[in-house]
Amino acid sequence: MATSRRSFLTASSASAAGLLAGSTLVPASAHADPLAAEGNPIPVPRSRSSRRMRTGQPGLQWVTYGYSQPHNMNIPEAQWKRNLDWFIANFKPYGYDTICTDGWIESSQRINGNGYIVAQNDEWQHDFGYWIEYLRKRGMKLSLYYNPFWITQSARADRSVRVAGRPEIAVADLTADFDPFTPDKIYWLDPHKDGAKEYAQGMVRYFKQLGAVRIRADFLSWFEFGWDQNLGQIQREHGRESYLKLLDWLDEAAGTDMTVSLVLPNMYFHGEAERPKGDSFRVDDDAGAGGWDWLSGGRQTWQPYWTQWSNPFTGLTGWADVNGPDLIGLDGDFLISSGFATDAERRSAISLFTLAGSPICVSDTVDTIGEHAWAFQNRELIALNRNGLAGKPIFHSNHGYNWDPSSRDSERWVGQLTDGSWIVGLFNRSDSPAVRSIDFRTELGLPHTLAVRDLWKHEDVGNRARYSAQLAAHDCVVLKLTPPAGPRRYDSQLGGWSGGAVFDNELPGYTGTGYVTNLQDDGATVSFAVDGGRGGDTPMALRFALGAGGSARLRITVLSGTTVDRGRRSTVTVSASAGRWGSHSASIHLHPGRNIVLVSGTGRTGGSVHLDAIRVGSA
């Protein structure tokens, strides 16, 4: 039976360590994040420019994991087609549009002249090109699982296999016997070899030219340090420099029209390397058979290497400060509706992933879904995914969640849609009924009553200033709050924070629910997703405060929702007394449909700059 990640992780430490001659078990502290003691995010570049980041859609998908995980084998082609046809018939009408391959890839040794696999499995009759065209004709897309730093044993054994663009170099010379990923099947690329860059980037471009829309690169932490949280040192340590090369080459080759999914990254320095290079990253352990224990149970504390948080509730909460419009997405592992014990748990799983902006990736199969497909077919929740919702748990302070779990509320999530409406999710993670409440005025800063709709019951519940409900064990409620007509307010606390911009709520005299600070730094940015309607010049106002008073110069940039390189930029000078909140009016040009509005620091200020919200539109 082929070696897989899942069988690796259930093997004994000694057996796994024996895969690498002379390997030794290394203590966890040797691979700890250097920020472990500090526990705070550091300034990082903005996320990579890609079509996915502009459109904001995390994805509605089906993945082969639900077959491969329980069978511990690559999916046979007949089962692949059977599941494709079932999924397309039953889920495409709801907006699902992507099919994803997953691991158990070692059996794929059939390659082209540059060493790149041509099919998911050697036993398959048809290659990737055939299946991509099959899906295209049915309005679907393919996401391919593979790591561009992998070299098959078949490429090592055939010296006629040459590096793409470098015919003088044999692919076999880019790796070594002592550097296996899975022995006798796949080996790691040595990024220091001449031709390594061309090989890795050639693979990404090969997949893209075939028509794949995403590459899902796995086992990144294993490549970086060869170390596993359960098994210790099991492979060769390639080091930080080599890992950074992998990310750089992957990002560059994928370009703006292919999505990059990063799996098992250590995310050292709070994702300093990954955040500018990927479109999404895994935040939790493998789903296994799914269920509530995976979604909410297990280890509740942070650890300073993969996987930082064990379950999706803590992982999505812990990484929420890097989430938001135009930023890298949070990727929970796959959802298995049939794996949950109750409908309440199914609702909570889909709702949590939707609120956090994670892909909704169905892992059930035609044989296992039973009567539980409904959980993935709620059109009102699907509309949130397609709108690009990327919400956050309620923040109580700017403390890191890794060292202060009270700083964020994993059971209460809030986000905003492009039209300015608010989405609220209330969850009961406990094993008995419990009341969950939220006050729209004191906790969200909304001064008026709002029209409230329950998105699971599909009913309006009237105008409210607060909401409270007794939830069954493991249940949830998802609400849509529609403000009165007029200028739309977009809260900074629900935007995307990058370049050093961070949440805060401790300015003396501040009575709101949170703002973003550090906008005095050049490049520090808050991003908002805004619906431009028909487009055109539109009034905009900024609610801000200056710690030292005086004036500050801010940059406003508008990027369209579908075109990566199209944007307008202007600068404004705002003035206010020290510590006083003020308003500054400006005008922005919006494109039709989805826009990303960026408010950034320029470094031209005498003190701290805080942004509470922006208002878009006229009264």
XYZ file of C-alpha atoms in Angstrom:
619
model
C 0.000 0.000 0.000
C 1.324 3.471 -0.884
C 2.815 5.553 1.906
C 0.695 8.594 2.678
C 0.717 11.455 5.115
C -2.009 9.736 7.106
C -0.155 6.447 7.434
C 3.037 8.350 8.251
C 1.328 10.164 11.087
C -0.001 6.968 12.612
C 3.313 5.151 12.388
C 5.595 4.828 15.375
C 8.231 7.507 15.866
C 11.027 5.005 15.552
C 9.711 3.582 12.305
C 9.229 7.010 10.768
C 12.596 8.268 11.925
C 14.220 5.230 10.364
C 13.286 6.483 6.914
C 16.224 8.850 7.150
C 19.525 7.142 7.851
C 21.125 8.491 10.981
C 18.116 10.646 11.869
C 17.513 11.532 15.505
C 14.515 12.758 17.398
C 14.878 16.501 17.890
C 13.154 18.275 20.787
C 10.243 20.531 19.911
C 12.078 23.586 21.223
C 14.591 23.266 18.404
C 11.886 24.147 15.893
C 9.914 26.714 17.884
C 8.756 29.971 16.342
C 11.181 32.719 17.471
C 8.127 34.861 18.245
C 6.807 32.320 20.731
C 7.809 34.341 23.768
C 6.739 37.692 22.354
C 3.446 36.440 21.033
C 2.647 39.475 18.880
C 2.423 39.880 15.091
C 5.196 41.761 13.316
C 4.996 44.053 10.288
C 4.915 42.048 7.061
C 4.428 42.802 3.385
C 0.965 42.725 1.884
C -0.483 39.531 0.452
C 0.382 38.356 -3.043
C -1.422 39.957 -5.960
C -3.759 37.396 -7.476
C -7.193 37.249 -8.998
C -8.407 35.290 -5.982
C -7.367 38.087 -3.627
C -9.289 40.652 -5.660
C -12.455 38.599 -6.098
C -12.259 37.370 -2.528
C -14.064 34.117 -3.229
C -12.563 31.336 -1.075
C -14.213 28.591 -3.108
C -16.970 25.991 -3.237
C -15.387 22.626 -3.936
C -15.310 18.838 -3.739
C -12.139 16.940 -2.803
C -11.047 13.311 -3.164
C -10.024 13.123 0.522
C -13.336 11.531 1.515
C -12.495 8.480 -0.592
C -8.725 8.322 -0.106
C -8.590 8.872 3.658
C -10.697 5.862 4.763
C -9.285 3.629 2.001
C -5.712 4.962 2.393
C -5.214 4.899 -1.367
C -5.427 7.059 -4.438
C -8.936 7.215 -5.834
C -9.534 4.829 -8.787
C -10.569 6.502 -12.011
C -13.988 4.842 -12.083
C -14.726 6.162 -8.582
C -13.372 9.571 -9.575
C -15.798 9.823 -12.513
C -18.707 8.471 -10.504
C -18.164 11.095 -7.822
C -17.591 13.898 -10.321
C -20.872 13.226 -12.045
C -22.723 12.956 -8.726
C -21.189 16.171 -7.391
C -21.809 18.174 -10.554
C -25.447 17.090 -10.698
C -26.154 17.794 -7.031
C -23.925 20.740 -6.131
C -23.194 22.767 -9.268
C -26.725 24.261 -9.156
C -25.768 25.771 -5.790
C -22.607 27.442 -7.104
C -19.953 24.793 -6.461
C -17.457 24.977 -9.309
C -14.135 23.317 -8.381
C -12.890 19.736 -8.054
C -9.750 19.127 -5.972
C -7.306 16.249 -6.051
C -5.581 15.365 -2.799
C -2.651 13.248 -1.556
C -1.858 9.558 -1.884
C -0.024 10.687 -5.010
C 3.049 8.451 -4.703
C 1.608 5.893 -7.112
C 1.680 8.478 -9.886
C 4.998 7.783 -11.633
C 3.940 8.319 -15.263
C 5.728 11.509 -16.338
C 6.451 13.681 -19.346
C 9.893 14.509 -20.697
C 10.474 17.117 -17.988
C 9.586 14.814 -15.098
C 6.078 16.108 -14.367
C 3.282 13.664 -13.577
C 0.626 13.416 -16.258
C -2.179 11.718 -14.307
C -3.445 11.335 -10.759
C -2.683 7.628 -10.768
C -0.698 5.310 -13.039
C -3.730 3.032 -13.244
C -5.860 5.821 -14.684
C -6.578 5.547 -18.405
C -6.945 9.315 -18.859
C -4.509 12.099 -18.019
C -5.020 15.479 -16.358
C -5.657 17.192 -19.674
C -8.571 14.875 -20.427
C -10.204 15.472 -17.049
C -9.657 19.233 -17.091
C -11.455 19.373 -20.426
C -14.170 17.043 -19.084
C -14.767 19.470 -16.215
C -14.533 22.590 -18.382
C -17.344 21.353 -20.618
C -19.490 21.010 -17.494
C -18.653 24.454 -16.117
C -16.180 23.158 -13.511
C -12.485 23.732 -12.700
C -9.653 21.557 -11.375
C -7.369 22.207 -8.406
C -4.226 20.037 -8.415
C -2.447 18.694 -5.352
C 1.342 18.489 -5.711
C 4.524 20.045 -4.383
C 6.819 21.606 -7.031
C 9.806 20.449 -4.964
C 8.938 16.781 -5.509
C 10.759 14.530 -7.985
C 9.406 11.092 -8.811
C 11.522 7.958 -8.679
C 10.660 7.415 -12.352
C 12.363 10.718 -13.213
C 15.402 9.746 -11.138
C 15.666 6.429 -12.972
C 15.534 7.869 -16.486
C 18.348 10.233 -17.415
C 16.612 11.180 -20.644
C 14.188 13.201 -18.502
C 15.496 16.750 -18.711
C 14.810 20.040 -16.925
C 12.289 22.286 -18.681
C 14.243 24.962 -20.534
C 17.570 23.403 -19.516
C 17.989 20.296 -21.718
C 21.629 19.933 -20.663
C 20.526 19.048 -17.098
C 18.988 15.693 -16.125
C 16.206 15.899 -13.545
C 17.885 12.962 -11.808
C 20.784 15.231 -10.855
C 18.544 17.595 -8.851
C 18.049 15.255 -5.907
C 19.851 12.575 -3.882
C 19.235 9.107 -2.444
C 19.511 10.432 1.108
C 16.678 12.925 0.630
C 13.390 11.005 0.246
C 9.915 12.300 0.844
C 8.527 8.788 0.505
C 11.343 6.291 -0.164
C 11.496 4.800 -3.664
C 8.545 6.945 -4.731
C 9.173 10.695 -4.324
C 12.323 12.656 -3.430
C 12.898 16.273 -2.511
C 14.340 18.731 -4.994
C 17.625 20.353 -3.924
C 16.970 24.069 -4.507
C 20.702 24.838 -4.565
C 21.294 22.748 -7.685
C 21.678 24.402 -11.069
C 18.347 23.949 -12.850
C 16.273 23.582 -9.656
C 14.394 26.834 -10.202
C 13.555 25.936 -13.782
C 12.315 22.501 -12.692
C 10.075 23.823 -9.895
C 8.636 26.713 -11.847
C 8.261 24.564 -14.938
C 6.003 22.237 -12.964
C 3.741 25.059 -11.836
C 3.527 26.460 -15.362
C 2.885 22.982 -16.745
C -0.105 22.541 -14.423
C -1.335 26.037 -15.250
C -1.044 25.472 -18.999
C -3.072 22.285 -18.607
C -5.826 24.446 -17.150
C -5.517 23.852 -13.395
C -6.671 26.908 -11.442
C -4.922 26.141 -8.151
C -1.843 24.312 -6.931
C -2.013 22.893 -3.403
C 1.555 22.498 -2.138
C 1.748 20.151 0.847
C 4.245 19.162 3.567
C 5.913 22.565 3.690
C 7.002 22.196 7.314
C 8.544 18.807 6.529
C 10.635 20.349 3.766
C 11.723 23.293 5.898
C 12.946 21.361 8.931
C 12.131 17.680 8.316
C 10.335 17.618 11.634
C 6.831 16.445 12.544
C 4.831 17.393 15.633
C 4.025 13.750 16.370
C 7.107 11.902 15.129
C 10.041 14.247 15.646
C 12.868 14.373 13.082
C 11.841 12.077 10.237
C 13.410 13.700 7.174
C 16.298 15.877 6.142
C 16.225 19.515 7.284
C 16.505 21.783 4.243
C 16.469 25.022 6.211
C 14.837 28.411 6.087
C 16.735 29.684 3.052
C 15.650 26.727 0.922
C 12.071 27.080 2.111
C 11.992 30.750 1.139
C 13.168 29.779 -2.331
C 10.264 27.343 -2.626
C 7.772 30.078 -1.749
C 9.368 32.655 -4.049
C 9.495 30.314 -7.037
C 5.963 29.077 -6.448
C 4.526 32.591 -6.208
C 6.401 33.840 -9.260
C 5.408 30.911 -11.481
C 1.763 30.893 -10.386
C 1.399 34.559 -11.313
C -1.827 36.454 -10.946
C -4.166 33.872 -12.456
C -3.358 30.724 -10.445
C -4.203 30.278 -6.769
C -1.512 29.080 -4.367
C -2.628 26.947 -1.407
C 0.016 26.377 1.299
C -0.396 23.227 3.419
C 1.419 22.325 6.664
C 3.427 25.579 6.877
C 5.237 26.387 10.131
C 4.199 30.056 9.698
C 7.201 31.279 11.678
C 7.278 34.981 12.582
C 3.495 34.989 12.353
C 3.579 33.959 8.708
C 6.091 36.582 7.621
C 7.213 34.461 4.656
C 3.901 32.854 3.702
C 1.535 35.818 3.839
C 2.970 37.596 0.777
C 3.356 34.366 -1.232
C 0.172 32.335 -0.791
C -3.543 32.770 -1.349
C -4.459 30.519 1.582
C -2.834 28.375 4.273
C -3.973 25.471 6.446
C -4.844 26.412 10.013
C -5.680 23.066 11.639
C -4.911 19.356 11.774
C -6.110 16.845 9.188
C -9.855 16.272 9.310
C -9.529 12.484 9.530
C -13.082 11.188 9.755
C -14.332 14.626 10.782
C -16.760 15.110 13.634
C -17.115 17.478 16.564
C -13.919 16.375 18.306
C -11.946 17.451 15.236
C -13.902 20.697 14.786
C -13.806 21.906 18.386
C -12.046 19.386 20.647
C -8.486 18.196 21.129
C -5.621 20.509 21.983
C -6.889 24.013 22.755
C -3.518 25.702 23.199
C -1.040 27.161 20.723
C 2.281 25.553 19.844
C 5.108 27.359 18.010
C 5.289 25.161 14.891
C 2.902 23.270 12.623
C 0.158 22.816 13.547
C -0.041 25.915 15.709
C -3.651 25.242 16.655
C -5.197 21.812 16.413
C -8.881 22.345 15.603
C -10.632 24.746 13.214
C -12.302 26.790 15.958
C -8.980 27.724 17.569
C -7.048 27.818 14.291
C -9.437 30.166 12.526
C -9.681 32.318 15.660
C -5.930 32.387 16.215
C -5.115 33.470 12.662
C -8.006 35.954 12.325
C -5.662 38.948 12.577
C -4.090 38.069 9.189
C -7.485 37.480 7.543
C -9.523 40.028 5.613
C -10.269 41.569 2.211
C -7.362 41.251 -0.234
C -5.272 39.266 2.266
C -4.244 35.630 2.485
C -7.168 33.329 3.276
C -7.600 30.914 6.162
C -7.997 27.313 5.044
C -9.679 24.846 7.378
C -9.283 21.195 6.447
C -12.072 19.434 4.632
C -15.680 19.232 5.795
C -17.357 15.834 6.104
C -21.070 16.313 6.713
C -21.635 12.629 7.401
C -18.905 12.664 10.060
C -20.933 14.764 12.491
C -23.357 13.259 14.980
C -26.090 15.921 14.801
C -27.541 18.494 12.443
C -26.513 21.160 14.952
C -22.879 20.174 14.486
C -23.255 20.262 10.704
C -24.685 23.771 10.848
C -21.859 24.926 13.088
C -19.137 23.497 10.857
C -20.444 25.093 7.663
C -21.204 28.365 9.455
C -17.771 28.655 11.069
C -15.948 28.072 7.787
C -18.229 30.525 6.001
C -17.802 33.256 8.618
C -14.015 32.849 8.605
C -13.755 32.962 4.802
C -12.457 29.406 4.469
C -13.192 27.336 1.365
C -16.246 25.121 1.698
C -14.701 21.862 0.552
C -17.097 18.897 0.524
C -15.305 15.673 1.427
C -18.286 13.340 1.509
C -18.688 10.974 -1.422
C -21.670 9.661 -3.324
C -21.512 6.590 -1.055
C -21.194 8.424 2.284
C -23.219 11.644 1.990
C -26.482 9.951 2.954
C -29.143 12.536 3.812
C -26.655 15.222 4.788
C -26.080 17.112 1.523
C -28.453 19.855 2.759
C -25.733 21.207 5.040
C -23.761 22.331 1.980
C -26.793 23.604 0.058
C -27.909 26.630 2.062
C -28.096 29.281 -0.658
C -28.055 32.147 1.854
C -24.759 30.957 3.340
C -23.353 30.184 -0.098
C -24.071 33.800 -1.059
C -21.749 34.912 1.756
C -18.935 32.747 0.380
C -19.436 34.104 -3.120
C -19.440 37.654 -1.774
C -15.982 37.035 -0.317
C -16.955 37.293 3.346
C -13.881 37.058 5.601
C -15.075 37.697 9.136
C -13.359 37.730 12.499
C -14.128 36.607 16.032
C -14.943 39.451 18.376
C -11.639 40.894 19.626
C -11.451 42.004 23.259
C -7.855 43.278 23.131
C -4.779 43.442 20.914
C -3.094 40.590 22.785
C -1.910 37.612 20.791
C -4.364 34.713 20.944
C -1.410 32.363 21.382
C -0.617 33.710 24.841
C -3.987 35.222 25.839
C -6.994 33.083 24.815
C -9.322 35.646 26.419
C -8.332 38.221 23.774
C -10.788 36.793 21.210
C -14.168 35.100 21.419
C -14.154 31.957 19.268
C -17.927 31.541 19.754
C -18.944 34.934 18.357
C -17.968 35.942 14.817
C -18.718 39.087 12.833
C -18.066 40.156 9.248
C -19.247 42.614 6.627
C -20.427 42.103 3.069
C -19.551 44.439 0.228
C -22.940 46.198 0.517
C -22.162 47.176 4.117
C -24.511 44.680 5.772
C -23.242 42.731 8.765
C -23.073 38.975 9.330
C -23.071 37.630 12.892
C -22.410 34.037 13.927
C -23.109 32.821 17.471
C -21.816 29.349 18.394
C -22.233 27.038 21.359
C -19.091 24.902 21.650
C -20.210 23.436 24.986
C -21.815 20.007 25.455
C -25.043 21.385 26.932
C -27.540 24.120 25.944
C -26.283 27.655 26.482
C -27.330 31.245 25.825
C -25.304 33.273 23.331
C -25.953 37.011 22.911
C -24.642 40.067 21.137
C -25.484 43.755 21.550
C -25.311 45.544 18.226
C -24.814 48.948 19.836
C -22.228 48.289 22.527
C -20.353 45.435 20.852
C -20.569 46.385 17.176
C -20.938 50.155 17.455
C -24.155 50.233 15.405
C -26.260 53.197 16.587
C -29.603 52.120 15.077
C -31.820 49.092 15.169
C -31.262 46.864 12.185
C -33.381 44.444 10.192
C -32.291 40.941 11.279
C -32.605 37.738 9.247
C -31.842 34.172 10.373
C -29.928 32.544 7.520
C -30.540 28.937 8.613
C -34.244 29.357 9.291
C -34.561 31.591 6.205
C -36.803 34.031 8.023
C -36.791 37.679 9.059
C -36.915 38.188 12.815
C -37.660 41.923 12.893
C -35.705 45.045 13.772
C -33.354 44.538 16.693
C -30.687 46.362 18.679
C -29.433 43.112 20.188
C -29.934 39.383 19.791
C -29.973 36.537 22.273
C -30.777 32.866 21.813
C -30.520 29.622 23.728
C -28.592 27.243 21.521
C -28.530 23.490 21.771
C -25.194 21.795 22.369
C -22.838 22.368 19.420
C -25.423 24.501 17.602
C -25.233 27.993 16.108
C -27.219 30.815 14.583
C -26.125 32.989 11.642
C -27.725 36.430 11.285
C -27.679 39.060 8.574
C -28.048 42.641 9.823
C -29.202 45.205 7.264
C -28.621 48.866 8.255
C -30.990 51.692 7.261
C -30.500 53.350 3.878
C -27.756 55.943 3.627
C -23.946 56.005 3.608
C -22.472 52.587 4.268
C -20.120 52.269 7.217
C -17.255 49.770 6.938
C -15.547 48.995 10.239
C -11.750 48.842 10.406
C -11.953 46.111 13.038
C -13.469 43.870 10.354
C -11.116 44.874 7.547
C -7.818 43.356 6.493
C -4.757 44.462 8.467
C -1.293 44.319 6.950
C 2.089 45.999 6.882
C 2.052 46.551 10.643
C -1.542 47.734 11.054
C -3.105 46.000 14.080
C -6.291 45.991 16.144
C -6.553 48.126 19.275
C -9.249 49.498 21.590
C -7.275 51.170 24.387
C -7.036 54.813 23.273
C -8.026 56.957 26.291
C -11.593 58.187 25.942
C -12.435 55.773 23.114
C -15.952 54.364 23.513
C -16.235 52.229 20.367
C -15.629 48.550 19.850
C -12.218 48.615 18.211
C -10.105 50.383 15.619
C -6.893 49.818 13.710
C -3.687 51.496 14.774
C -0.088 51.917 13.532
C -1.241 53.580 10.292
C 1.543 56.103 10.743
C 3.950 53.547 9.250
C 4.648 53.659 5.541
C 2.719 50.765 3.953
C 0.630 49.893 7.005
C -2.787 49.228 5.493
C -6.433 48.532 6.254
C -8.396 46.979 3.392
C -12.146 47.023 2.840
C -14.307 45.167 0.314
C -16.836 47.641 -1.097
C -19.583 47.252 -3.681
C -19.218 50.013 -6.253
C -22.667 49.570 -7.776
C -22.537 51.031 -11.266
C -19.216 52.686 -10.516
C -18.134 56.320 -10.573
C -16.930 59.048 -8.227
C -18.273 58.421 -4.745
C -18.049 60.389 -1.460
C -16.009 58.780 1.293
C -15.304 59.826 4.892
C -12.636 58.554 7.287
C -13.150 58.475 11.065
C -9.660 58.752 12.559
C -7.596 59.924 15.506
C -4.022 61.153 15.806
C -2.152 60.279 18.963
C 0.016 63.402 18.909
C -2.421 65.672 17.080
C -1.436 67.796 14.112
C -1.734 66.168 10.706
C -0.985 62.930 8.907
C -0.839 62.003 5.253
C -2.727 58.847 4.216
C -2.883 57.047 0.895
C -6.190 55.792 -0.526
C -6.098 53.148 -3.258
C -9.008 51.524 -5.082
C -8.526 48.208 -6.876
C -11.213 46.644 -9.016
C -12.606 43.267 -8.071
C -11.524 41.359 -11.151
C -8.509 43.125 -12.628
C -5.308 42.771 -10.680
C -3.355 45.645 -12.213
C -6.118 48.246 -12.300
C -6.288 50.766 -9.487
C -6.511 54.436 -8.589
C -4.479 56.103 -5.893
C -4.748 59.430 -4.109
C -3.427 60.974 -0.906
C -5.241 62.964 1.760
C -4.004 65.002 4.705
C -6.071 64.594 7.871
C -5.840 66.858 10.910
C -7.121 66.624 14.485
C -6.245 67.486 18.077
C -4.292 64.899 20.022
C -6.427 61.899 20.959
C -9.599 63.403 19.470
C -11.652 61.521 16.897
C -12.316 63.455 13.731
C -13.757 62.977 10.263
C -12.200 63.733 6.898
C -14.177 63.816 3.651
C -12.737 62.633 0.368
C -13.859 61.242 -2.982
C -12.973 57.882 -4.474
C -13.648 56.387 -7.883
C -15.291 52.986 -7.599
C -15.517 50.376 -10.316
C -18.767 48.466 -10.923
C -19.078 45.473 -8.614
C -16.523 44.484 -5.995
C -13.751 46.937 -5.068
C -10.897 46.767 -2.621
C -10.416 50.104 -0.862
C -7.047 50.445 0.856
C -6.213 53.091 3.449
C -2.462 53.146 4.037
C 0.096 55.082 6.016
C 2.824 57.058 4.270
C 5.262 57.622 7.138
C 4.473 61.332 7.027
C 3.102 62.016 10.495
C 4.344 63.039 13.883
C 2.689 60.288 15.868
C 0.321 57.328 15.923
C -2.600 57.159 13.489
C -5.805 55.248 14.267
C -8.660 54.458 11.867
C -12.080 53.517 13.240
C -14.154 53.219 10.059
C -14.864 54.588 6.612
C -18.215 55.697 5.236
C -18.949 55.314 1.555
C -21.787 56.997 -0.366
C -23.970 60.034 0.160
C -26.975 60.563 2.398
